[in-house]
Coordinates of C-alpha atoms in Angstrom, one line a residue:
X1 CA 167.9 104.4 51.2
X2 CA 169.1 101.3 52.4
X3 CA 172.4 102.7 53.9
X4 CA 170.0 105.1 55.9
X5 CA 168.0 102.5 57.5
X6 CA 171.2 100.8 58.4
X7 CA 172.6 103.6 60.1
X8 CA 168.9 103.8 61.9
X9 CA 168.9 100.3 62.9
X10 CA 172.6 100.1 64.6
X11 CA 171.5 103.4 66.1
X12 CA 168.5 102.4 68.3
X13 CA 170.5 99.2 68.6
X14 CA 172.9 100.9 70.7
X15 CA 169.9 102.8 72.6
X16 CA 169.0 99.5 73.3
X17 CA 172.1 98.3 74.8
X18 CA 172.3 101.4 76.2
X19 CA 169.2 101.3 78.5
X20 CA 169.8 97.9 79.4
X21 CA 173.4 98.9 81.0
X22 CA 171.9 101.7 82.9
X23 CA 169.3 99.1 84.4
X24 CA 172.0 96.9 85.2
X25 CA 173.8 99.9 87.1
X26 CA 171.2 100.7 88.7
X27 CA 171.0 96.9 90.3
X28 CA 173.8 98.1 91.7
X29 CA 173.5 101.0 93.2
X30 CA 170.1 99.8 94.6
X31 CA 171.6 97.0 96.4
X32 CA 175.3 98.4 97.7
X33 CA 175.4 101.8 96.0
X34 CA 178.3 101.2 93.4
X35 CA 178.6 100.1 89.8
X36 CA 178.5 96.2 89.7
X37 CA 181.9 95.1 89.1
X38 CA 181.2 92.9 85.9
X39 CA 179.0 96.0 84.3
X40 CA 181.8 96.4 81.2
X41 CA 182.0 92.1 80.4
X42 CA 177.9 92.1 80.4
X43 CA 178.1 95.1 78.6
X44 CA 180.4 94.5 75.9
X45 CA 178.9 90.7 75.9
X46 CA 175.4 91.9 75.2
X47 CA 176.6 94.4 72.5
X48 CA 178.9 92.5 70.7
X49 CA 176.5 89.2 70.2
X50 CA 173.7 92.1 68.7
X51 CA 176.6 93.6 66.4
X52 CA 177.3 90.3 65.3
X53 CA 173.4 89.8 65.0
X54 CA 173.2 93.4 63.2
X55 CA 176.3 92.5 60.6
X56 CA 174.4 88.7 59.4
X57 CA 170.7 90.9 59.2
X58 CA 172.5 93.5 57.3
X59 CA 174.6 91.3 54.4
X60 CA 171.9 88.6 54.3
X61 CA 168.3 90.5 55.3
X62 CA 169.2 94.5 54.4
X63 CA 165.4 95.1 53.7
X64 CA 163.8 93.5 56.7
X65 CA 162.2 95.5 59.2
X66 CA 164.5 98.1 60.9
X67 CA 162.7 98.0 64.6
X68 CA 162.6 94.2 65.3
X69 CA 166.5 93.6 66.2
X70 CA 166.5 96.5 68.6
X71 CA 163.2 96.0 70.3
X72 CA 163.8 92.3 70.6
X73 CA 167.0 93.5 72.0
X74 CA 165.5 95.6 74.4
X75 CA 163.2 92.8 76.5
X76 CA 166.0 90.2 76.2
X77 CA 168.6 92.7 78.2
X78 CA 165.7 93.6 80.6
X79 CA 165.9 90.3 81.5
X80 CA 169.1 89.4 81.9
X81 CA 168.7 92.5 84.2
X82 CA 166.5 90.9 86.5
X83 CA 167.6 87.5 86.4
X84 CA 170.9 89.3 87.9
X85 CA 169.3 91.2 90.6
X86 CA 168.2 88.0 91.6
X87 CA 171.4 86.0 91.6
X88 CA 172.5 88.9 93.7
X89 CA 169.5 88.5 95.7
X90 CA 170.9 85.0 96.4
X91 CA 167.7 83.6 94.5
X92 CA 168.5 79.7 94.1
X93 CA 168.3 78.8 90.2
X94 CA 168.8 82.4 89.2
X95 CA 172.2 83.1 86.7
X96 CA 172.6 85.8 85.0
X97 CA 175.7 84.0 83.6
X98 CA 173.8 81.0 82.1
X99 CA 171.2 83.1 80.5
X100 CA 173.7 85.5 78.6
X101 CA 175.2 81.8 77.2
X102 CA 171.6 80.8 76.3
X103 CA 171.5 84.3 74.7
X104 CA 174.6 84.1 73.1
X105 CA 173.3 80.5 71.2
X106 CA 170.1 82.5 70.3
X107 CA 171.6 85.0 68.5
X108 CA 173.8 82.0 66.3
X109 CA 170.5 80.5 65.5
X110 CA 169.0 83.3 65.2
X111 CA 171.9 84.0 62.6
X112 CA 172.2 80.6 61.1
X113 CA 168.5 81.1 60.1
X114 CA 168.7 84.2 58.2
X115 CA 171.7 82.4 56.6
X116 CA 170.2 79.1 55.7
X117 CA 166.8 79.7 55.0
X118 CA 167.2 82.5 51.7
X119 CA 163.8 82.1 50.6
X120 CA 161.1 81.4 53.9
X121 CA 158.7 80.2 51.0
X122 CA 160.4 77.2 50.8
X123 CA 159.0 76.0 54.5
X124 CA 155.4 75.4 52.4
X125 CA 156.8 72.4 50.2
X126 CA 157.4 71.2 53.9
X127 CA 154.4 71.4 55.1
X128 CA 153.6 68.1 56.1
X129 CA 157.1 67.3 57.2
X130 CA 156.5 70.3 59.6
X131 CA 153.4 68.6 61.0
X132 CA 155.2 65.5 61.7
X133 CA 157.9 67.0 63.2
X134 CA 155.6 69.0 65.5
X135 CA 153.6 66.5 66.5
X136 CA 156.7 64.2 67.4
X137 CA 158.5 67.2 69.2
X138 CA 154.9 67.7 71.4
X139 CA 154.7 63.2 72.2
X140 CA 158.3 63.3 73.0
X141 CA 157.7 64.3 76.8
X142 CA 155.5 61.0 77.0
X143 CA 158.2 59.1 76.1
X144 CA 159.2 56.2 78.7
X145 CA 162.9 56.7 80.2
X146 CA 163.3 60.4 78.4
X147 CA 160.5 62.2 78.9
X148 CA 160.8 64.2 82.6
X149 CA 158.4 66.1 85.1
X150 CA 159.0 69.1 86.4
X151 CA 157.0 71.0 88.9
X152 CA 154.2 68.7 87.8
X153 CA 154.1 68.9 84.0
X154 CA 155.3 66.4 81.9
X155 CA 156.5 68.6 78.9
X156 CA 160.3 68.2 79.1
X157 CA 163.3 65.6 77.7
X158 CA 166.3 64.8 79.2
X159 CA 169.5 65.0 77.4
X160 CA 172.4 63.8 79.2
X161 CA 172.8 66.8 82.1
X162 CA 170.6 69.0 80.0
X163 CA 166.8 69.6 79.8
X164 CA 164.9 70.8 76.6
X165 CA 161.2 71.6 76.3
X166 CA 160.2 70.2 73.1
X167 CA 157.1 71.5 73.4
X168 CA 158.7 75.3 72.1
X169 CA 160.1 74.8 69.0
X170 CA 156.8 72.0 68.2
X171 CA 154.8 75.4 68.3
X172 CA 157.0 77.1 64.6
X173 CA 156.8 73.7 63.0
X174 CA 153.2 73.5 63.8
X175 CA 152.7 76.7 62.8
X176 CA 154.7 76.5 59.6
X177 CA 152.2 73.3 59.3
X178 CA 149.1 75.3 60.3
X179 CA 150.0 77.9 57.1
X180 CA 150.6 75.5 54.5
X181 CA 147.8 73.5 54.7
X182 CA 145.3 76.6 55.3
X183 CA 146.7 77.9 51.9
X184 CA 146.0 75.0 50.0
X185 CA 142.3 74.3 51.8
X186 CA 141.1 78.1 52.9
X187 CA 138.7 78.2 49.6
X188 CA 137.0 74.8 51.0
X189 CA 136.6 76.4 54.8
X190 CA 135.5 79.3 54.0
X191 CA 132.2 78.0 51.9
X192 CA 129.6 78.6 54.1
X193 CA 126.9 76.0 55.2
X194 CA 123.8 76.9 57.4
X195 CA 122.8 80.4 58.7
X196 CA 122.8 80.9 62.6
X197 CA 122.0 83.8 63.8
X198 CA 123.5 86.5 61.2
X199 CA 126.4 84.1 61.8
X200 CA 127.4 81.7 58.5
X201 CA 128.8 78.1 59.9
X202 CA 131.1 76.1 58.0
X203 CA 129.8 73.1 56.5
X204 CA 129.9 69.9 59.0
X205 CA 132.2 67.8 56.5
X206 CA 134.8 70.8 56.9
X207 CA 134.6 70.7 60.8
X208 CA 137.6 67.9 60.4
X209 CA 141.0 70.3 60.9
X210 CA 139.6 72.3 64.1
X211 CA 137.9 69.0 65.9
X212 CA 141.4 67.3 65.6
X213 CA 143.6 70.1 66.2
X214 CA 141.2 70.4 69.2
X215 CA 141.7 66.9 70.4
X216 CA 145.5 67.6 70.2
X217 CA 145.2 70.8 72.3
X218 CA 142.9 68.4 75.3
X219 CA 145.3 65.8 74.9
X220 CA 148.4 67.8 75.9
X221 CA 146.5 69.1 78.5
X222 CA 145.4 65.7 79.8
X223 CA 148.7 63.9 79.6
X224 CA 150.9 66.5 79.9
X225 CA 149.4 68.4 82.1
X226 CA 150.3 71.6 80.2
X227 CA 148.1 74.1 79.8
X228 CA 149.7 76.6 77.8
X229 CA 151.2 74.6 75.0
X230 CA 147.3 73.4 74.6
X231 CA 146.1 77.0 74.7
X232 CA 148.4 78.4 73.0
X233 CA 148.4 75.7 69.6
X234 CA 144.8 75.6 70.0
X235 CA 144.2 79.5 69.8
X236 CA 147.1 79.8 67.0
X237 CA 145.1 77.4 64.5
X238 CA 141.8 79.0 65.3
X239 CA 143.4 82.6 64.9
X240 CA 144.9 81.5 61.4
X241 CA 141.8 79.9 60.0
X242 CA 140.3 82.7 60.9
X243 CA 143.0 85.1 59.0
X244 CA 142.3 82.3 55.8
X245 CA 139.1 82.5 56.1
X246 CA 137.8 85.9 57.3
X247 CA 134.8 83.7 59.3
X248 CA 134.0 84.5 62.5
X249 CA 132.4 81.2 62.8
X250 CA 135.6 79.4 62.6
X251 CA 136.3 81.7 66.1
X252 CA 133.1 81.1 67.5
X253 CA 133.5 77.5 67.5
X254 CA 137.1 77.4 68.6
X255 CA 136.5 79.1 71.7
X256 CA 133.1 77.2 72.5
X257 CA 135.6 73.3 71.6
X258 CA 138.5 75.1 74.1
X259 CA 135.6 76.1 77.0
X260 CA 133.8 72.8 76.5
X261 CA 137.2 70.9 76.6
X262 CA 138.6 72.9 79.5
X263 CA 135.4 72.3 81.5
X264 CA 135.5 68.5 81.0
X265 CA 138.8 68.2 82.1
X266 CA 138.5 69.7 85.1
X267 CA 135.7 67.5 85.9
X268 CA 137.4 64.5 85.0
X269 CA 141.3 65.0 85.6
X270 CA 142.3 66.5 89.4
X271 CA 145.3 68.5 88.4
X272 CA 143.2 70.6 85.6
X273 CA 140.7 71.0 88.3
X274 CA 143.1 72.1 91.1
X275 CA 144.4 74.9 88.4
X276 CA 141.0 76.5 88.1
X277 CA 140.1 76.4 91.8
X278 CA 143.5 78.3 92.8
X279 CA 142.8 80.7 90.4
X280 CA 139.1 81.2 91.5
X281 CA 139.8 81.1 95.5
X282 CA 143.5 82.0 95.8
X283 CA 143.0 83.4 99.3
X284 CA 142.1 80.2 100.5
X285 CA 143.8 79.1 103.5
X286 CA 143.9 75.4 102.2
X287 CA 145.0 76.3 99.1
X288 CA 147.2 78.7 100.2
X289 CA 149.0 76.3 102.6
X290 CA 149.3 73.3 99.7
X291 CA 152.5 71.7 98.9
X292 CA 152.4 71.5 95.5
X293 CA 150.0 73.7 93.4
X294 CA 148.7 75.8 95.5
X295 CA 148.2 79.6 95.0
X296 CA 151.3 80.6 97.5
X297 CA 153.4 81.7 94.5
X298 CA 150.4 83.5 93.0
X299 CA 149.9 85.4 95.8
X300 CA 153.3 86.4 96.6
X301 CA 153.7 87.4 92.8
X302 CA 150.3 89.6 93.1
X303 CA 152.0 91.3 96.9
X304 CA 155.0 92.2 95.0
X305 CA 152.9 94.0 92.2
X306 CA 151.3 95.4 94.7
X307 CA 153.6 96.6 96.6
X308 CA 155.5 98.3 93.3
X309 CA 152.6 100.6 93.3
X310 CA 153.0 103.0 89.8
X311 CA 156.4 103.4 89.7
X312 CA 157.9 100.6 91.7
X313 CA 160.6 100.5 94.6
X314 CA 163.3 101.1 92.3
X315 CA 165.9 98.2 90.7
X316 CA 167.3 96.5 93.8
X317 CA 165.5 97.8 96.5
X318 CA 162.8 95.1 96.1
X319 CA 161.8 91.7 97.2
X320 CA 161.6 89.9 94.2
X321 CA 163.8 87.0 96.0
X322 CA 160.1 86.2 97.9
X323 CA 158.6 85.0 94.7
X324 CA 159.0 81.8 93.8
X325 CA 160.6 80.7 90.8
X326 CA 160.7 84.9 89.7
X327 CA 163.5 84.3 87.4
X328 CA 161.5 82.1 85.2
X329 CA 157.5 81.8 85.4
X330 CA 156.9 84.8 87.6
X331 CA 159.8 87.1 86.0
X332 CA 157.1 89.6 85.1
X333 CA 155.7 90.1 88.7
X334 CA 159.5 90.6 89.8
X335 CA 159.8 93.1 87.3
X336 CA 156.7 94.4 88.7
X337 CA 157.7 94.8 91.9
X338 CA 160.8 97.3 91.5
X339 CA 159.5 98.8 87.8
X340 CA 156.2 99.2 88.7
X341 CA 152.9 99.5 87.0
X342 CA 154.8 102.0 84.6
X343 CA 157.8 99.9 83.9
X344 CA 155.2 96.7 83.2
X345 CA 153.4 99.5 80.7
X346 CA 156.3 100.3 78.8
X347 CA 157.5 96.5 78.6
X348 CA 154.0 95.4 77.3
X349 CA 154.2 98.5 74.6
X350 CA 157.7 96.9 73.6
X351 CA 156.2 93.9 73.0
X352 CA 153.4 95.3 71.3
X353 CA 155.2 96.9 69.0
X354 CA 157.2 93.6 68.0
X355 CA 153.8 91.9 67.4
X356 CA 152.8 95.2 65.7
X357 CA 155.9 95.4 63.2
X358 CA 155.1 91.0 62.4
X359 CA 151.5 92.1 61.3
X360 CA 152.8 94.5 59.2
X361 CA 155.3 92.0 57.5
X362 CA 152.0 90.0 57.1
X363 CA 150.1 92.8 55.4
X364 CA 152.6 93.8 53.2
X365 CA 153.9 89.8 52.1
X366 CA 152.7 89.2 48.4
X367 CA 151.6 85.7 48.5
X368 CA 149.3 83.5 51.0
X369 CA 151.7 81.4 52.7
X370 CA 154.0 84.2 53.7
X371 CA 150.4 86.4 55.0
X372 CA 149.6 83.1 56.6
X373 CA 152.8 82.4 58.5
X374 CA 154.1 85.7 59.8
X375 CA 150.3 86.4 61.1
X376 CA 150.4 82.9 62.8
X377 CA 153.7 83.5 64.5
X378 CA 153.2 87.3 65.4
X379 CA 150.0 86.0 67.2
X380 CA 151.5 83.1 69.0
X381 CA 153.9 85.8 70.1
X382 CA 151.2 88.2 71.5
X383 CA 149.1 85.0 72.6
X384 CA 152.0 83.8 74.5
X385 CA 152.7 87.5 76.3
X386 CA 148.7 87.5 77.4
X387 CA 148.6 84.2 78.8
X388 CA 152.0 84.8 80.8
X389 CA 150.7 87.8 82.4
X390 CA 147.3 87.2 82.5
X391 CA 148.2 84.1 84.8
X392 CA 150.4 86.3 87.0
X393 CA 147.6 89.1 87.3
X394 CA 144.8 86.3 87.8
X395 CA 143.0 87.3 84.9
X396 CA 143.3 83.7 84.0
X397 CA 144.3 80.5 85.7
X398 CA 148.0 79.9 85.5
X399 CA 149.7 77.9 82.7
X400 CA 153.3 77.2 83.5
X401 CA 154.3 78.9 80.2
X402 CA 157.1 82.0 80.2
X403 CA 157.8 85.4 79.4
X404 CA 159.3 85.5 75.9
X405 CA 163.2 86.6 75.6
X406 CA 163.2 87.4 80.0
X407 CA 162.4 84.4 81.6
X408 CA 165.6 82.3 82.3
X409 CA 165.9 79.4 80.1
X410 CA 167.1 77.9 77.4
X411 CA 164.4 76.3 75.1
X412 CA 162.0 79.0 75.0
X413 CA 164.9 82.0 74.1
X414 CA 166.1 79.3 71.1
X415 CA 162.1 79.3 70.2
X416 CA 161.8 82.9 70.1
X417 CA 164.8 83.8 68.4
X418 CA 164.1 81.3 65.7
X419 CA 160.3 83.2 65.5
X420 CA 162.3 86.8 65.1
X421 CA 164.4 85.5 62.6
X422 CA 161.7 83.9 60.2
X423 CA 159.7 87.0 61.3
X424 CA 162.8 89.1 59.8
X425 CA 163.2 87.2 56.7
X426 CA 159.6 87.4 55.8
X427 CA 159.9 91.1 56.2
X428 CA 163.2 91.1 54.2
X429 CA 160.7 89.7 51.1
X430 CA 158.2 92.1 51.8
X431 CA 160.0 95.1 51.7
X432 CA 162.6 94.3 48.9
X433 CA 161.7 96.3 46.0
X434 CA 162.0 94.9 42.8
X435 CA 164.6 93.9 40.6
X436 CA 164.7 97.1 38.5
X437 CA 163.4 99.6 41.1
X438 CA 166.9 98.6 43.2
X439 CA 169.3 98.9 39.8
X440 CA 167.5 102.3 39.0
X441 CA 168.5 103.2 42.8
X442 CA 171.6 102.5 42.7
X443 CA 172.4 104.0 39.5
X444 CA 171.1 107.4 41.2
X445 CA 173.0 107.4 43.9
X446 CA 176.0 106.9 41.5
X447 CA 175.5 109.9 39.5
X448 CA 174.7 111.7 43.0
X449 CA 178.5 110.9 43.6

C-alpha cells in the first residue's frame, strides 16, 4: 500500500517537473524561437532538489499526503518560469538564478523539518515560547539601526548584505501560538453570553484574546505600515477561534474590530488612507501620476490582464517587463498577461487543491492541537493567495504581501516551505495506521511473496 503511493507520488512529481520544463521552453521559443540554452541545468536543478525532497518525505514521512510535494512543486517551477522570462525581458531585480538558490535552501528546510520535528505535537508544550517568538520576529522591523524600509513599509531587517522579512516566519510561530492556547481555552470561548439577534455573543470577560490580537494586527499596520501581515494574523486568529469554537459570533466581531480599525486608521494615519483612495479612484490622473504609492503599478498590472484576454499572448510574447516590480508583488498579473484568464484558473485550482489536501489533514488529525494547527496554516495559506490577487484584481486595496512559492524572494519561499513541511508531517500522523494494522500489512504482503 505504501510502496504504491510512493510510486504515485514520484510519478506526478515528474509530471510536475515535466510541465514546468515545457513552460520554460516555451520562454524560449516565444522570445527567439529556440530552446533556452540553460533548459537541461534548470531542469535537472529543479528535479534533483524535489528527488532529494521526495527521498527525506519518503524514509521520514511515508504516510503523509501523496499530492502536496507535487502540487507545491508545480507553482514553485511556474515561477521560476516567470521570473526567467523576465530576466530575459531585461526586468531589473528579476533572477531566475537567485530564486532557484532560494529554492534550493527551501527544500533543505523543508527537509530538515520533516527530520527534526518527528512528533509536530510537540510545538503545543511550546506554545508560549511560540508567542514570544512571534511577537519578537513581528517588533524586529521597529528596531533602531536594523530594522529597514522598503517601498514604504517598515517590515524588513538587515543582515549584513542580506534582507529578511521577519514578519513570514512570525506568521507559523503565531500560528503554532494561536493553536495551543485555543486548545487549552476553546471550552471557556465558546460559553455563550447574551442573545443578539439568533446570534449567541461570547461573554464580555472572554472578549480579552480577540481585542488584543486586534490591537496587534492595527499596530503593525500603524507602525509598519503593513497591511497584509495585519490582515492576514488578524483573520488567521479569528478563523481558528472560530474552528475551536464553532461560533459565528467570534467572526462577526472579528470582521466588525478589523473594519472599525481599518477605518480609523485611514482617518488618522495618511499612508493607510492613501492605500484605500488608490484602490477606490485608480484612474485618477493625480494618483495615477504620484511618485510613490500611487495606482501606476495597479493599473499597468490590470492592462496586462487585460490584454491576456482568456488564453493569454502566449509565454514570451508578452509585456510583463511593463509592470512594475512583476517578479515579486505583481508576479500574478505577469502571469496573467501571457497565461491568461485560463492559465490564472488553473494556477488558483492548484492552489486550491493544496489548501484543500491541509483541511483534510485537519479533519482527519486525532487530537485538538493537530485539528487546530493544520486548519490555521491551510487558511493562512488560502488567506494569503486571496489577498495577493484580490489586490492585483482591485477587489481589495493592495497590501504589499506576495504570491506564495512564485514571487521572487527569499523569506516568504523559506515561510512556505516550512508551512508544507509541518502541513506534511501532520498528515504523516493522520494517515499512519496503527501499530498492528501496519505489522498485519506487512505480514500479508510477505506471504503474497
Amino acid at each position: 500500500m505504501t510502496a504504491k503511493r510512493r510510486g504515485a507520488q514520484l510519478a506526478m512529481l515528474a509530471f510536475a517537473v515535466a510541465i514546468v520544463m515545457a513552460a520554460y521552453a516555451g520562454v524560449g521559443l516565444g522570445i527567439n524561437d529556440q530552446v533556452p540554452a540553460g533548459m537541461l541545468g534548470y531542469g535537472l536543478g529543479l528535479g534533483g532538489l524535489m528527488l532529494a525532497a521526495y527521498l527525506v518525505l519518503a524514509r521520514f514521512a511515508p504516510w503523509a499526503d501523496p499530492l502536496l510535494l507535487p502540487l507545491v512543486t508545480l507553482v514553485n517551477g511556474i515561477g521560476l518560469v516567470m521570473i526567467y522570462r523576465l530576466e530575459q525581458a531585461e526586468m531589473k531585480g528579476a533572477s531566475a538564478s537567485n530564486q532557484l538558490f532560494w529554492t534550493a535552501v527551501g527544500v533543505v528546510v523543508f527537509s530538515a523539518t520533516l527530520i527534526l520535528l518527528r512528533d509536530h505535537r510537540a510545538l503545543q508544550r511550546m506554545t508560549y515560547t511560540a508567542g514570544f517568538v512571534g511577537l519578537g520576529l513581528l517588533i524586529l522591523p521597529l528596531v533602531p539601526f536594523l530594522g529597514k524600509e522598503i517601498n514604504g513599509a517598515r517590515i524588513w531587517v538587515g543582515v549584513g548584505g542580506f534582507s529578511i522579512q521577519p514578519g513570514e516566519f512570525a506568521k507559523l510561530a503565531l500560528v503554532v501560538f494561536f493553536a495551543g492556547y485555543l486548545v487549552a481555552k476553546r471550552d471557556v470561548l465558546a460559553l455563550a453570553g447574551r442573545r443578539l439577534l439568533l446570534i449567541d455573543l461570547p461573554r464580555a470577560r472572554d472578549l480579552g484574546p480577540v481585542l488584543i490580537t486586534w490591537a496587534v494586527s492595527v499596530g503593525v499596520l500603524v507602525l509598519e505600515k503593513d497591511l497584509g501581515t495585519s490582515l492576514l494574523l488578524f483573520g488567521a486568529f479569528i478563523a481558528m477561534i472560530y474552528i475551536a469554537t464553532q461560533r459565528t459570533s467570534w467572526v462577526l466581531i472579528g470582521i466588525l474590530l478589523f473594519v472599525g480599525g481599518a477605518f480609523l486608521a485611514g482617518q488618522l494615519f495618511s499612508h493607510v488612507e492613501a492605500r484605500f483612495d488608490v484602490w477606490l479612484h485608480p484612474e485618477n490622473n493625480e494618483l495615477y501620476n504620484r511618485t510613490y504609492g500611487g495606482s501606476y503599478q495597479l493599473l499597468q498590472g490590470l492592462f496586462g490582464m487585460g490584454s491576456g484576454g482568456i488564453l493569454g499572448t502566449g509565454l514570451g510574447q508578452g509585456h510583463p517587463d511593463l509592470i512594475p516590480l512583476s517578479f515579486s508583488d505583481f508576479i500574478f498579473a505577469a502571469t496573467g498577461e501571457e497565461l491568461g484568464l485560463t492559465g490564472l484558473m488553473a494556477l488558483l485550482m492548484v492552489y486550491a487543491l493544496i489548501v484543500e489536501r491541509g483541511l483534510r489533514t485537519a479533519v482527519a488529525a486525532r487530537d485538538p492541537f493537530s485539528k487546530l494547527l493544520a486548519g490555521g496554516l491551510s487558511f493562512i495559506l488560502a488567506w494569503q493567495v486571496f489577498i495577493i490577487v484580490g489586490g492585483v484584481t482591485n477587489l481589495i486595496p493592495l497590501t504589499g504581501l506576495v504570491t506564495p512559492f512564485m514571487s521572487q524572494g527569499g523569506s516568504a519561499l523559506l515561510s512556505n516551505w516550512m508551512l508544507i513541511a509541518l502541513l506534511v508531517r501532520m498528515s504523516d500522523a493522520a494517515r499512519r495506521p496503527p501499530p498492528q494494522a501496519i505489522q498485519d500489512e506487512g505480514l500479508t504482503q510477505v506471504f503474497q511473496r
